[in-house]
Tab-separated table of C-alpha atoms in Angstrom:
chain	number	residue	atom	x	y	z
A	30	UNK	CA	-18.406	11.450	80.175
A	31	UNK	CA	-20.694	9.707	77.493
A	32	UNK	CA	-20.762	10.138	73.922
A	33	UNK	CA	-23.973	9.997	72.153
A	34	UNK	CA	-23.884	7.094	69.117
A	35	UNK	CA	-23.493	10.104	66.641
A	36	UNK	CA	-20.344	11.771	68.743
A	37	UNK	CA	-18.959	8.709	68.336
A	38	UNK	CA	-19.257	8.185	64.845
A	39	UNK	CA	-18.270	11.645	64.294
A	40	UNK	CA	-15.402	10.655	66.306
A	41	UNK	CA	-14.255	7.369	63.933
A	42	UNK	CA	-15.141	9.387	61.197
A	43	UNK	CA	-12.697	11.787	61.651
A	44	UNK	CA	-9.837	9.771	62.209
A	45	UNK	CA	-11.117	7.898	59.767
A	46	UNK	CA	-10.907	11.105	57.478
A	47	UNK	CA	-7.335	12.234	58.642
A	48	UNK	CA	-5.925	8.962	58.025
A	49	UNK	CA	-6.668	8.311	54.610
A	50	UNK	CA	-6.115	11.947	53.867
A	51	UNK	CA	-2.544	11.708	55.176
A	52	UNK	CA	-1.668	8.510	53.997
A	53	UNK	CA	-3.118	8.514	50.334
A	54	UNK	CA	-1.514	12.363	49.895
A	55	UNK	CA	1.884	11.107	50.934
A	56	UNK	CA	3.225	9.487	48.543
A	57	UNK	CA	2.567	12.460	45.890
A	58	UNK	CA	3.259	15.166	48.756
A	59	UNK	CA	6.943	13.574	48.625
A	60	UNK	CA	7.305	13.451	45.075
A	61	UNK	CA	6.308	16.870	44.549
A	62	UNK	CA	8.505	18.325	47.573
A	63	UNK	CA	11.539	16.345	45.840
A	64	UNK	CA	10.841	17.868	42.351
A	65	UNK	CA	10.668	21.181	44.311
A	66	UNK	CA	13.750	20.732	46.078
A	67	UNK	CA	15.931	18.938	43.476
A	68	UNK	CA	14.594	19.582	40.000
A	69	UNK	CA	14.601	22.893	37.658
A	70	UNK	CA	12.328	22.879	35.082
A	71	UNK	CA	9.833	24.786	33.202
A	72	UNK	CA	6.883	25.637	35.338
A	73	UNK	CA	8.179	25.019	38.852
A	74	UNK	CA	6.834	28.715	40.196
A	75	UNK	CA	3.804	27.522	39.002
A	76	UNK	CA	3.447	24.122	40.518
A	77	UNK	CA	4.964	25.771	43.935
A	78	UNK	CA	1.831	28.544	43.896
A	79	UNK	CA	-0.560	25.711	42.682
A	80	UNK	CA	0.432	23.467	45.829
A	81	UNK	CA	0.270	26.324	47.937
A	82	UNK	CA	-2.839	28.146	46.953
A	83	UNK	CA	-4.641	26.090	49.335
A	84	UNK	CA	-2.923	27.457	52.661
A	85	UNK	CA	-3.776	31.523	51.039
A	86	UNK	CA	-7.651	30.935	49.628
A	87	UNK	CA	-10.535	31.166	51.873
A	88	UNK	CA	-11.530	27.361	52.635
A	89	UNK	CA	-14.598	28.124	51.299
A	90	UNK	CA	-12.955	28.797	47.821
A	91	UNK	CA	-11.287	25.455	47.857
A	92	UNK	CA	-14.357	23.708	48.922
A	93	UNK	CA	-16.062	25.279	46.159
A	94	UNK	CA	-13.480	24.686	43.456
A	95	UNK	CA	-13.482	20.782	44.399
A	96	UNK	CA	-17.988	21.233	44.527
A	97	UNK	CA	-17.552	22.429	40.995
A	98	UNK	CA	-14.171	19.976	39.948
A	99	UNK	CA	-14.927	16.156	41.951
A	100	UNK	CA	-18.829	17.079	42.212
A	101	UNK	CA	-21.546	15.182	41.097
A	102	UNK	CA	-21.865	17.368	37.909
A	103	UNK	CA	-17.937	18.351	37.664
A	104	UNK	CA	-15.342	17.034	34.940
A	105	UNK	CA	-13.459	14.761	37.419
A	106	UNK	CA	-16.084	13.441	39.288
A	107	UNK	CA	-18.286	12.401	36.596
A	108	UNK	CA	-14.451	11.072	34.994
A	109	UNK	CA	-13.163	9.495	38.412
A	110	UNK	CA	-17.288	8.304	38.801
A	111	UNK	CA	-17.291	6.912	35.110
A	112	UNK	CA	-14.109	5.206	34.788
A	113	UNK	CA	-13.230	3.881	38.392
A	114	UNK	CA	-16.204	4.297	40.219
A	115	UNK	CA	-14.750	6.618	42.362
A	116	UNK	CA	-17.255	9.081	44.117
A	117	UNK	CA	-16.944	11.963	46.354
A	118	UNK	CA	-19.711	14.400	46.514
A	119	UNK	CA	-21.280	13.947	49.905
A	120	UNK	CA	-18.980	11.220	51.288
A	121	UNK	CA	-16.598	10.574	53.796
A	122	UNK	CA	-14.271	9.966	50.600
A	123	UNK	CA	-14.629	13.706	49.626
A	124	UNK	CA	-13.911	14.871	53.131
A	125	UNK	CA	-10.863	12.915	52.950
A	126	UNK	CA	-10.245	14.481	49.421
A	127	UNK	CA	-10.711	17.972	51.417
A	128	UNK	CA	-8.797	17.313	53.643
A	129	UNK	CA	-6.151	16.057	52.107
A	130	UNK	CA	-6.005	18.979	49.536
A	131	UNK	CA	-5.777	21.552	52.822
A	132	UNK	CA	-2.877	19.973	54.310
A	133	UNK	CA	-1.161	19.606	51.181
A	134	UNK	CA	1.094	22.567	51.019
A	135	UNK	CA	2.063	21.931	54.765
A	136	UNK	CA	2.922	18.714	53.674
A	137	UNK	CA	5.379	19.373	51.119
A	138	UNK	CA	6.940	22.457	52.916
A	139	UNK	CA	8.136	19.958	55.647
A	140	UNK	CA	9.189	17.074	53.558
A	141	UNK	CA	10.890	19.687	51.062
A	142	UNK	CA	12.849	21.125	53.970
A	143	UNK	CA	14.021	17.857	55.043
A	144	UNK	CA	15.156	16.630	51.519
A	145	UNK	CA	16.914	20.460	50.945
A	146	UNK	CA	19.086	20.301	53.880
A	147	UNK	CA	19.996	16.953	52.663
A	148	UNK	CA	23.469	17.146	50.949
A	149	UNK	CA	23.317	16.813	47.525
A	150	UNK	CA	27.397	15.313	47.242
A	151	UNK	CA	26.120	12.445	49.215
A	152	UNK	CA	23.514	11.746	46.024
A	153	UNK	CA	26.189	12.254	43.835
A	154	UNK	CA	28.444	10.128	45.431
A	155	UNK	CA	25.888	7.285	45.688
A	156	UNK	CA	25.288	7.725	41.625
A	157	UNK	CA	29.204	7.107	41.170
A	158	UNK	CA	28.873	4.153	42.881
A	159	UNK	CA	26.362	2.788	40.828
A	160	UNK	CA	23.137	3.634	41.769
A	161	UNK	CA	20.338	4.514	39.065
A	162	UNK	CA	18.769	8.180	40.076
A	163	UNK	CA	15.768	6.285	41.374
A	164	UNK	CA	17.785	4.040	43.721
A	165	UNK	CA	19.825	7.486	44.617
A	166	UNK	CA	16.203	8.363	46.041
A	167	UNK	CA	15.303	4.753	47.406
A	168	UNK	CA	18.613	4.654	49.803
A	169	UNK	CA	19.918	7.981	50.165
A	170	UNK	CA	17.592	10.806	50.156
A	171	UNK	CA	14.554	9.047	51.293
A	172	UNK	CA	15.792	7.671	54.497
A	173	UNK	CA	17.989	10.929	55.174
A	174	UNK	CA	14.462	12.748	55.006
A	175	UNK	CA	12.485	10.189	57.309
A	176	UNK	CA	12.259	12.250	60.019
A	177	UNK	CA	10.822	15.278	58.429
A	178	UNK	CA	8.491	13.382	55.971
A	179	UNK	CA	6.769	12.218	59.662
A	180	UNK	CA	7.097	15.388	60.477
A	181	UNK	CA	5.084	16.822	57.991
A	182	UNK	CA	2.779	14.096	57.859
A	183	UNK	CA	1.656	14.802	61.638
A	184	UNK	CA	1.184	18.036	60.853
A	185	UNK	CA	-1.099	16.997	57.670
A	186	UNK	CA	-3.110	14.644	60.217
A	187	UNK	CA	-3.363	17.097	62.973
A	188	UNK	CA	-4.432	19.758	60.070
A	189	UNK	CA	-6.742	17.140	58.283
A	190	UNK	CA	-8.226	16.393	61.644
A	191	UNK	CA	-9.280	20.204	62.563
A	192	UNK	CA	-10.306	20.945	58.391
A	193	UNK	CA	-14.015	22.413	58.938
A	194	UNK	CA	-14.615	25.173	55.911
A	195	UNK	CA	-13.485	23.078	52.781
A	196	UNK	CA	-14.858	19.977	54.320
A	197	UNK	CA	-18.724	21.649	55.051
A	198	UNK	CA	-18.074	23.553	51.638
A	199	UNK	CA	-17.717	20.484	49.548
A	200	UNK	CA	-19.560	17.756	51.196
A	201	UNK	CA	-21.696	19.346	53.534
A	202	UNK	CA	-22.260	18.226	57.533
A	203	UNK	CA	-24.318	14.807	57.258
A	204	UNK	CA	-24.304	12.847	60.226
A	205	UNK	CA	-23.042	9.421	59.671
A	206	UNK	CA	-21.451	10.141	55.936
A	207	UNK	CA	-19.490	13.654	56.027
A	208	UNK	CA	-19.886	15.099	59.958
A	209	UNK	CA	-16.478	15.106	61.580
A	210	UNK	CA	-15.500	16.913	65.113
A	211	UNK	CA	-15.452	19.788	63.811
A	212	UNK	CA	-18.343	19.953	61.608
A	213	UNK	CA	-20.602	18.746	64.696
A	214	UNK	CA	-18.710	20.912	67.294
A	215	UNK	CA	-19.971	23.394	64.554
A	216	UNK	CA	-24.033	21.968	64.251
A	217	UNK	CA	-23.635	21.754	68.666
A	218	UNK	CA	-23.047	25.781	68.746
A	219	UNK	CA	-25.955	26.304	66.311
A	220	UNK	CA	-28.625	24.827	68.578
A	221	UNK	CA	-29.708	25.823	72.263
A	222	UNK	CA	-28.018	23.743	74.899
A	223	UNK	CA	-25.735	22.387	72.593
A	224	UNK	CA	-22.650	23.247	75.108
A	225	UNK	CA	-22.491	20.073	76.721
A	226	UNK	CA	-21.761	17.978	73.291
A	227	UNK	CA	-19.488	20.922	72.175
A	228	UNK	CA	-17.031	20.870	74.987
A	229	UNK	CA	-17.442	17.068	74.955
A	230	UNK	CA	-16.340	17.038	71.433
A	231	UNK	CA	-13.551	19.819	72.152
A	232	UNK	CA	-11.969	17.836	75.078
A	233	UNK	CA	-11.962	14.664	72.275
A	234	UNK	CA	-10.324	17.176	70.109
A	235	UNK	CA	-7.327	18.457	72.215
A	236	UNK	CA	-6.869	14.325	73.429
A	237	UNK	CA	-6.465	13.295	69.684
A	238	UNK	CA	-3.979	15.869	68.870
A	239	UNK	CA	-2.314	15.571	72.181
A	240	UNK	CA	-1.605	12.011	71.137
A	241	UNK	CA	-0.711	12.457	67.807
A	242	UNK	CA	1.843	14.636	69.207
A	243	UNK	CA	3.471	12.439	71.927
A	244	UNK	CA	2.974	9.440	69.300
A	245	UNK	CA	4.747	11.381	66.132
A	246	UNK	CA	7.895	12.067	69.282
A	247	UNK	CA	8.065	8.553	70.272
A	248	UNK	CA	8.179	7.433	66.422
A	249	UNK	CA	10.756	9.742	65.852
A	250	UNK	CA	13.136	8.809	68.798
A	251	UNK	CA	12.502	4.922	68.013
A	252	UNK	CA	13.559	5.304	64.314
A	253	UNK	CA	16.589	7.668	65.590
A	254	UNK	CA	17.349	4.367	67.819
A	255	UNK	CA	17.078	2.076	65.385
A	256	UNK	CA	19.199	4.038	63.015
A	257	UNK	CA	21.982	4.230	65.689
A	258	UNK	CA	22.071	0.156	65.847
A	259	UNK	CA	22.347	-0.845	62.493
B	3	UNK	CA	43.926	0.530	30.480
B	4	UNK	CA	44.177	3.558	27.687
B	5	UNK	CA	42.431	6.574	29.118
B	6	UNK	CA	41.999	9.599	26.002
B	7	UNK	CA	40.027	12.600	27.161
B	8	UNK	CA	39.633	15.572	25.215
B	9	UNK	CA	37.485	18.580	27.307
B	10	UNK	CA	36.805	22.080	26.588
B	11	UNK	CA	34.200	23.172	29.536
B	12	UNK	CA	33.461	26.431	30.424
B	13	UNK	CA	32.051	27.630	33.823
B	14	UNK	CA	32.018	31.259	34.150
B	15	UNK	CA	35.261	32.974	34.193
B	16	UNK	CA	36.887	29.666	34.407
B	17	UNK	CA	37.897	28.068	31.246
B	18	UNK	CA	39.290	24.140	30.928
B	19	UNK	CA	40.945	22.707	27.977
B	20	UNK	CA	42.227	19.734	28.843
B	21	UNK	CA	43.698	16.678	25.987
B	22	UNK	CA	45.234	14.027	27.898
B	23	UNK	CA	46.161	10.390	26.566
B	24	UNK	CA	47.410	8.120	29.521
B	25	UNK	CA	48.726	4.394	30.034
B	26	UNK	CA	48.338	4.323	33.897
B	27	UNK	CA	47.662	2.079	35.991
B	28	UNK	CA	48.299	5.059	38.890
B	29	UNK	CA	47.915	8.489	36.466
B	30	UNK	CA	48.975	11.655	38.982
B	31	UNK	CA	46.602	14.921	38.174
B	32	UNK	CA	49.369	17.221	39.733
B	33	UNK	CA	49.229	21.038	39.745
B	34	UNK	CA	47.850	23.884	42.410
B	35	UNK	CA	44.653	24.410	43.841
B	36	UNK	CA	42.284	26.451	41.182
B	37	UNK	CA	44.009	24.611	38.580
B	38	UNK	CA	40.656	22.289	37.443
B	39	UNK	CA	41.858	19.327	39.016
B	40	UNK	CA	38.713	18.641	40.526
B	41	UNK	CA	36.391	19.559	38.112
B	42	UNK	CA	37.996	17.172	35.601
B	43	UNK	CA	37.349	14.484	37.823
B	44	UNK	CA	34.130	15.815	38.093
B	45	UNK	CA	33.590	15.505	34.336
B	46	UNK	CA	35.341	11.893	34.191
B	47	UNK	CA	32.371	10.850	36.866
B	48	UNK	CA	29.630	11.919	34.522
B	49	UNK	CA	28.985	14.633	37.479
B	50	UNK	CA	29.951	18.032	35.347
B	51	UNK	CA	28.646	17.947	31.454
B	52	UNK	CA	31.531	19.468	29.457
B	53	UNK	CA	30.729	22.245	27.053
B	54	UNK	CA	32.263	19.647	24.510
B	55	UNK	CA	34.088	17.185	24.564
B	56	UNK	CA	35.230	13.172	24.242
B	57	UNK	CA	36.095	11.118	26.872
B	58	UNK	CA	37.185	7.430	26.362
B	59	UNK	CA	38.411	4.448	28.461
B	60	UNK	CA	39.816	1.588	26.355
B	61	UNK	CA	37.137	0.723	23.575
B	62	UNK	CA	34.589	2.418	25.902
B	63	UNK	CA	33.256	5.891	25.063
B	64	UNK	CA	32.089	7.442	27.646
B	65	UNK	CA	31.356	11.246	26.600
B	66	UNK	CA	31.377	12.272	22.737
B	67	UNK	CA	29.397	15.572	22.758
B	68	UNK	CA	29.844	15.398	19.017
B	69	UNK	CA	27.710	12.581	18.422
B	70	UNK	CA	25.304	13.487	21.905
B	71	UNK	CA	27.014	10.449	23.930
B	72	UNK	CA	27.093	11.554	27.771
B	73	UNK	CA	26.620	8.174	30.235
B	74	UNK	CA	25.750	8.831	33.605
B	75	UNK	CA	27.691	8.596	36.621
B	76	UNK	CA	26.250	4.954	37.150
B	77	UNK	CA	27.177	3.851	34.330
B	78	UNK	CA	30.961	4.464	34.033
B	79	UNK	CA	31.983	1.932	36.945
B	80	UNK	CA	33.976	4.031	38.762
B	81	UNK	CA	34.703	4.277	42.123
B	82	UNK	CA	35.489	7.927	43.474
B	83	UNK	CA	37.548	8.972	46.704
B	84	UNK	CA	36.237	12.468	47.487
B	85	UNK	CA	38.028	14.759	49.190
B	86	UNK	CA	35.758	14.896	52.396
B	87	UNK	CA	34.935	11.473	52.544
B	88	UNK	CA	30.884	11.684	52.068
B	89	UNK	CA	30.072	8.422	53.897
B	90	UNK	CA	26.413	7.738	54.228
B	91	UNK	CA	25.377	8.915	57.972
B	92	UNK	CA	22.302	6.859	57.816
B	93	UNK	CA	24.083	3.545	56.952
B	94	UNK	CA	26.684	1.560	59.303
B	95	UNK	CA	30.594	1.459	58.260
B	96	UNK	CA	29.717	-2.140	57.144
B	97	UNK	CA	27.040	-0.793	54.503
B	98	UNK	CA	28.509	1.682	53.871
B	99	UNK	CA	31.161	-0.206	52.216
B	100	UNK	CA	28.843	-2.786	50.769
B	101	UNK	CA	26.618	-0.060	49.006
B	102	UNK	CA	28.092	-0.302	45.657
B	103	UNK	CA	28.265	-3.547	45.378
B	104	UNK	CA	24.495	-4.496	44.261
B	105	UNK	CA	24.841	-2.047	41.549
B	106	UNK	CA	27.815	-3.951	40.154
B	107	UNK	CA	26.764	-7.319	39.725
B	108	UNK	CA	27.626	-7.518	36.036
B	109	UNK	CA	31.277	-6.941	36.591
B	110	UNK	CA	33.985	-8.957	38.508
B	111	UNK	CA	35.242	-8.084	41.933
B	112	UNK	CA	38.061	-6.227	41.907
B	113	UNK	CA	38.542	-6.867	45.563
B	114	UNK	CA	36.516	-8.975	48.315
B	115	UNK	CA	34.998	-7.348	50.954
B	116	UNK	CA	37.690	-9.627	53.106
B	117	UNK	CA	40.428	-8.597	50.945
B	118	UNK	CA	39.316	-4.948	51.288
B	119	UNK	CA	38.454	-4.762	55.183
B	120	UNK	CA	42.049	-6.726	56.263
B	121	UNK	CA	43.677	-4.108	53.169
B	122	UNK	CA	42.595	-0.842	55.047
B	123	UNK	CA	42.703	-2.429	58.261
B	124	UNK	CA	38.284	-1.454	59.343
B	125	UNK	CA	37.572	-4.867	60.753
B	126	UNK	CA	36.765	-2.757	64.213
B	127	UNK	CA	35.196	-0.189	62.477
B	128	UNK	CA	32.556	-2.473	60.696
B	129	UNK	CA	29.689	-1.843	63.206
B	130	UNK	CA	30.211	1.907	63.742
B	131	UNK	CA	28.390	5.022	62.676
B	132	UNK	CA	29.909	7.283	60.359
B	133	UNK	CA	29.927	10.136	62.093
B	134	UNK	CA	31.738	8.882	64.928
B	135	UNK	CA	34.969	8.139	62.731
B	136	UNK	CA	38.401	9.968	62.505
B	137	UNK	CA	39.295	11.835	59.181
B	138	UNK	CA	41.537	9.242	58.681
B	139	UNK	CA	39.300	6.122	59.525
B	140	UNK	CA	36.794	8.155	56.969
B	141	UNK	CA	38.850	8.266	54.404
B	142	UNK	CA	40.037	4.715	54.616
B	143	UNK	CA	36.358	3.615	54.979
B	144	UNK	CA	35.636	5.536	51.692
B	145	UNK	CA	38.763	4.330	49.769
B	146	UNK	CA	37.261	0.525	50.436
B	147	UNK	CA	33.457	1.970	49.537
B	148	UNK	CA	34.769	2.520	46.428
B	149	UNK	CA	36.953	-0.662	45.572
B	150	UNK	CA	34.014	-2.495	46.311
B	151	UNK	CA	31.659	-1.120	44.140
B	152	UNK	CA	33.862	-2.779	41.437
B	153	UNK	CA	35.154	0.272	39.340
B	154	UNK	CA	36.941	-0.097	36.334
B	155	UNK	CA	38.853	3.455	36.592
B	156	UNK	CA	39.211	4.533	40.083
B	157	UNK	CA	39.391	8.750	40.652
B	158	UNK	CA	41.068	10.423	43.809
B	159	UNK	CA	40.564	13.716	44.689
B	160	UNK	CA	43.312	14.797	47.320
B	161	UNK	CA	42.336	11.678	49.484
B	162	UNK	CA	44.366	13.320	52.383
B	163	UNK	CA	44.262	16.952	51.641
B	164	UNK	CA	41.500	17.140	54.948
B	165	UNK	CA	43.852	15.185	56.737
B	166	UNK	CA	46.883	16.322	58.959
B	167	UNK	CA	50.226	15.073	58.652
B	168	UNK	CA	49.687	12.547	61.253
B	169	UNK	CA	46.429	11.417	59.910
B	170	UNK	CA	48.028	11.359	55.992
B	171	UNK	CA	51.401	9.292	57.224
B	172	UNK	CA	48.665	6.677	58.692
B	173	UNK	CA	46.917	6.672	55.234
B	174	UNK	CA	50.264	6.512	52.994
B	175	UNK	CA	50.886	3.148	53.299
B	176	UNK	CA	47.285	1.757	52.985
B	177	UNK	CA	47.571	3.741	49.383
B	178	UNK	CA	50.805	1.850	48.975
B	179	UNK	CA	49.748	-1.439	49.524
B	180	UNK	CA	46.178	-0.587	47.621
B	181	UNK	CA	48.707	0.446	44.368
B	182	UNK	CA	51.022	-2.840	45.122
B	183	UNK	CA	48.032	-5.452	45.940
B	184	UNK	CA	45.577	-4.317	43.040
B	185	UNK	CA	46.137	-2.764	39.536
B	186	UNK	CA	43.782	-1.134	39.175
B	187	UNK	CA	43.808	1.922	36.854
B	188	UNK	CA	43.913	4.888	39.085
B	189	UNK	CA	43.696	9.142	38.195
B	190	UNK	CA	45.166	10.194	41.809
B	191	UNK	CA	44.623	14.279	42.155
B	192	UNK	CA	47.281	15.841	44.221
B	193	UNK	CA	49.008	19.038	44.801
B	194	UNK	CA	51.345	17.250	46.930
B	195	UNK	CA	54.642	16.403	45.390
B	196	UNK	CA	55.430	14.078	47.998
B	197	UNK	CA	52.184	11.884	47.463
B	198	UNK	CA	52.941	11.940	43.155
B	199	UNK	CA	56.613	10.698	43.288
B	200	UNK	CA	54.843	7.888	45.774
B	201	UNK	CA	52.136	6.572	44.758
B	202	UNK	CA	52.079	7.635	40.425
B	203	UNK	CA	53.550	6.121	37.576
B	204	UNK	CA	52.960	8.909	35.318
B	205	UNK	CA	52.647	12.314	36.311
B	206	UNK	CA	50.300	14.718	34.006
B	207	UNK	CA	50.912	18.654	35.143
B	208	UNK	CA	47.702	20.906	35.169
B	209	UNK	CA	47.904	24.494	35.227
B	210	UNK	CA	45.448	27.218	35.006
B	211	UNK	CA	42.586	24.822	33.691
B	212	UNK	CA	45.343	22.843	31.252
B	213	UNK	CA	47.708	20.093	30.912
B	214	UNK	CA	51.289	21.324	30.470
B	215	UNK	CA	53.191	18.080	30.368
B	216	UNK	CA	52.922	14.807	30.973
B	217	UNK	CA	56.340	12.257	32.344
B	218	UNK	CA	56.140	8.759	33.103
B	219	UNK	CA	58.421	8.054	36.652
B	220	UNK	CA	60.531	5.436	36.657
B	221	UNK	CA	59.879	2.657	39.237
C-alpha cells in the first residue's frame, strides 16, 4: 500500500490536529469537570448546557458559530489576531480549535465522573491535615482521577481524530493547511475512482484508533503498576 | 491548653447548642449516638460552618461568627482521627503518614516520624497499600497521620467504634501510651464508657445536641 504525498500529509495533519486539540483542551476540560463535580454556584446549569451544546447541535452549527466567533472578521479572532497573533480561520490551528471544541463535553463527562466517585471525606481529611484547597486538588483528587482523566482524553483524541462537519464548516478542506482523514476520505468519495485513496485512508483510520486504544490500556495498567509500588 | 467553644448550629430538624470551657489535655465528648458528637468535631475542624458561634483555643480564635472570623480546616493545626480511617488509597502507608507534614513546617514536631512509627508499632506496615490493611492497622496508621502533621488540638471520633473487641483491645494500649508519651491536648469522642474512664481526664456529657455536665476524673 502507498500513500500519495498528500495522504500522507493528511495523515500528520491529523494527528497533528488531535493532539493539540486534546492536550491544549485538557487542562480547562479538568477544571471545568471539577467545578461541575465539586462546586455550587450561580450559573452551573448554564455552564453544564454551554459545555455540552456541542455534543446536541448539528456540527455544522458549531462550525458556523466559531466561522462567525474566531473568523477572520469575528470578535475573537480579530482580538486573539490583534493582541497575540493568534490566527485560525483556514488553519490547521482552527481545526485543532474545532476539534477540540467537539470533544469537549466528552471530555469533561469522563473526567467529572472520575472526580464524583472520588470521596469527598478523603478531601476533607487531607484539608485537616493541612493542605490549602489547591494542594487538596494537587495530591488527592487529581491523582485519584488519573485514570479517568486518560480516559476521557482518549476518547477526546479518538473523537478529535474522526471530527469532519465542524472542521470543513469552519476551516474548510485545503490540502496541506486544514485537510485531515476525514475531510479527504470526504473530497476521495466526491470524485470518480476515488475508492482506492478512500479505503486507503479508512484502513489508516481504523489502525490509528486501534492504537490509541491498545496504547490508552497499556498506559492505564502501567500507572495502576506503578501506583501499587510506591 | 484552654479550649472555649460556644455553638448554636442548626441542620434541619437537628438543633446543637453546645458552651463548653475545658482544661484538657485528654477532654472525653461522651454521650449516645445522635447526640452531635460528631458534628461538633466537625465544626472544631473548620469542616461544618455553625449557624453562629465562637470557637477559641488558648489566645487563638478560631470561629467568631459575630465578627465574620471562620479559618479553614488548614489552618487550625489539627490532626483528626476519623471514625473510618480515610487513608489515602493512592499513597503508600509511609506517605500516608508523612502527608501532613509539609503543610506544617511553621510549627514544631510534636512527634518524629521515628517516635511515631516505633509508638504505634507500623515499621512493617511502612511499604504497604492502604487498602490491604486491617481495621485496626488503619486506624493506627491514621492515629500517626495525624500526630505527624503537627496539630496543636488533636480530635477523635470513636477511633475504634469500626473496630471489634479484638481489634479495639489491640488499639487500647497504643492510645495509652500515645496519652502517657505526648501531651498533647486531645477532644476523644466516645460512647464507650470503658474507653472515657481510660483514656480522659475530664469527661464533658452530650445529650440530644447539648452538654449536660462536665467532671474532671481523678488520675
Amino acid at each position: 500500500m502507498t500513500f500519495t504525498p498528500d495522504e500522507i500529509t493528511a495523515i500528520w495533519l491529523s494527528l497533528k490536529v488531535a493532539t493539540a486539540a486534546t492536550l491544549a483542551s485538557l487542562p480547562l476540560a479538568i477544571g471545568v469537570a471539577w467545578l461541575l463535580a465539586r462546586r455550587d454556584f450561580f450559573g452551573k446549569a448554564l455552564l453544564n448546557g454551554l459545555v455540552h451544546l456541542p455534543l446536541v447541535l448539528p456540527p455544522v452549527v458549531t462550525g458556523y458559530l466559531l466561522l462567525i466567533g474566531f473568523g477572520k472578521r469575528g470578535p475573537i479572532g480579530q482580538a486573539l489576531d490583534a493582541c497575540c497573533g493568534i490566527v485560525f480561520s483556514f488553519r490547521w490551528t482552527g481545526a485543532a480549535l474545532a476539534c477540540a471544541v467537539m470533544a469537549f463535553p466528552l471530555v469533561v463527562r469522563a473526567i467529572r465522573l472520575a472526580i464524583e466517585s472520588i470521596d469527598p471525606k478523603l478531601e476533607a481529611a487531607a484539608s485537616t491535615l493541612g493542605a490549602r484547597p489547591v494542594l487538596v486538588f494537587a495530591t488527592i483528587t487529581l491523582p485519584l482521577a488519573i485514570p479517568g482523566i486518560l480516559a476521557g482524553a482518549i476518547l477526546g483524541f479518538a473523537k478529535a481524530l474522526g471530527e469532519f462537519g465542524a472542521t470543513i464548516t469552519f476551516v474548510s478542506n485545503i490540502p496541506g493547511e486544514t485537510q485531515t482523514i476525514a475531510t479527504s476520505i470526504y473530497s476521495y468519495t466526491q470524485v470518480p475512482g476515488g475508492d482506492a485513496g478512500a479505503i486507503r485512508l479508512t484502513l489508516v483510520s481504523v489502525a490509528i484508533a486501534m492504537i490509541a486504544l491498545m496504547a490508552s490500556e497499556l498506559l492505564a495498567r502501567r500507572i495502576l503498576r506503578k501506583a501499587s509500588d510506591l | 491548653m484552654r479550649l472555649a467553644l460556644d455553638i448554636q448550629h442548626k441542620a434541619g430538624p437537628f438543633n446543637l447548642d453546645v458552651k463548653l470551657e475545658c482544661a484538657g489535655p485528654v477532654t472525653a465528648i461522651f454521650g449516645p449516638s445522635g447526640a452531635g458528637k460528631t458534628t461538633l468535631l466537625n465544626i472544631l475542624a473548620g469542616l461544618v460552618r455553625p449557624t453562629r458561634g465562637r470557637i477559641s483555643v488558648d489566645d487563638r480564635v478560631w470561629l467568631d461568627t459575630a465578627r465574620g472570623v471562620c479559618l479553614a480546616p488548614h489552618e487550625r493545626a489539627i490532626g483528626y482521627v476519623f471514625q473510618e480511617g480515610r487513608l489515602f488509597p493512592h499513597l503508600s502507608v509511609r506517605h500516608n503518614l508523612t502527608y501532613g507534614e509539609a503543610f506544617a513546617k511553621d510549627r514544631a514536631p510534636v512527634a518524629t516520624f521515628d517516635e511515631v512509627v516505633s509508638l504505634l508499632g507500623l515499621a512493617p506496615l511502612l511499604t504497604r497499600r492502604t487498602r490491604n490493611l486491617s481495621g485496626g492497622e488503619q486506624q493506627r496508621v491514621a492515629i500517626g497521620r495525624a500526630l505527624l502533621a503537627r496539630p496543636r488540638l488533636m480530635l477523635m471520633d470513636e477511633p475504634l467504634a469500626s473496630l471489634d473487641a479484638a481489634r479495639r483491645a489491640e488499639i487500647l494500649p497504643y492510645l495509652d501510651r500515645l496519652r502517657a508519651r505526648f501531651a498533647i491536648p486531645t477532644l476523644y469522642v466516645s460512647h464507650s464508657a470503658e474507653e472515657v474512664e481510660r483514656l480522659a481526664d475530664e469527661v464533658a456529657t452530650m445529650e440530644a445536641g447539648a452538654i449536660t455536665g462536665l467532671r474532671r476524673l481523678t488520675r
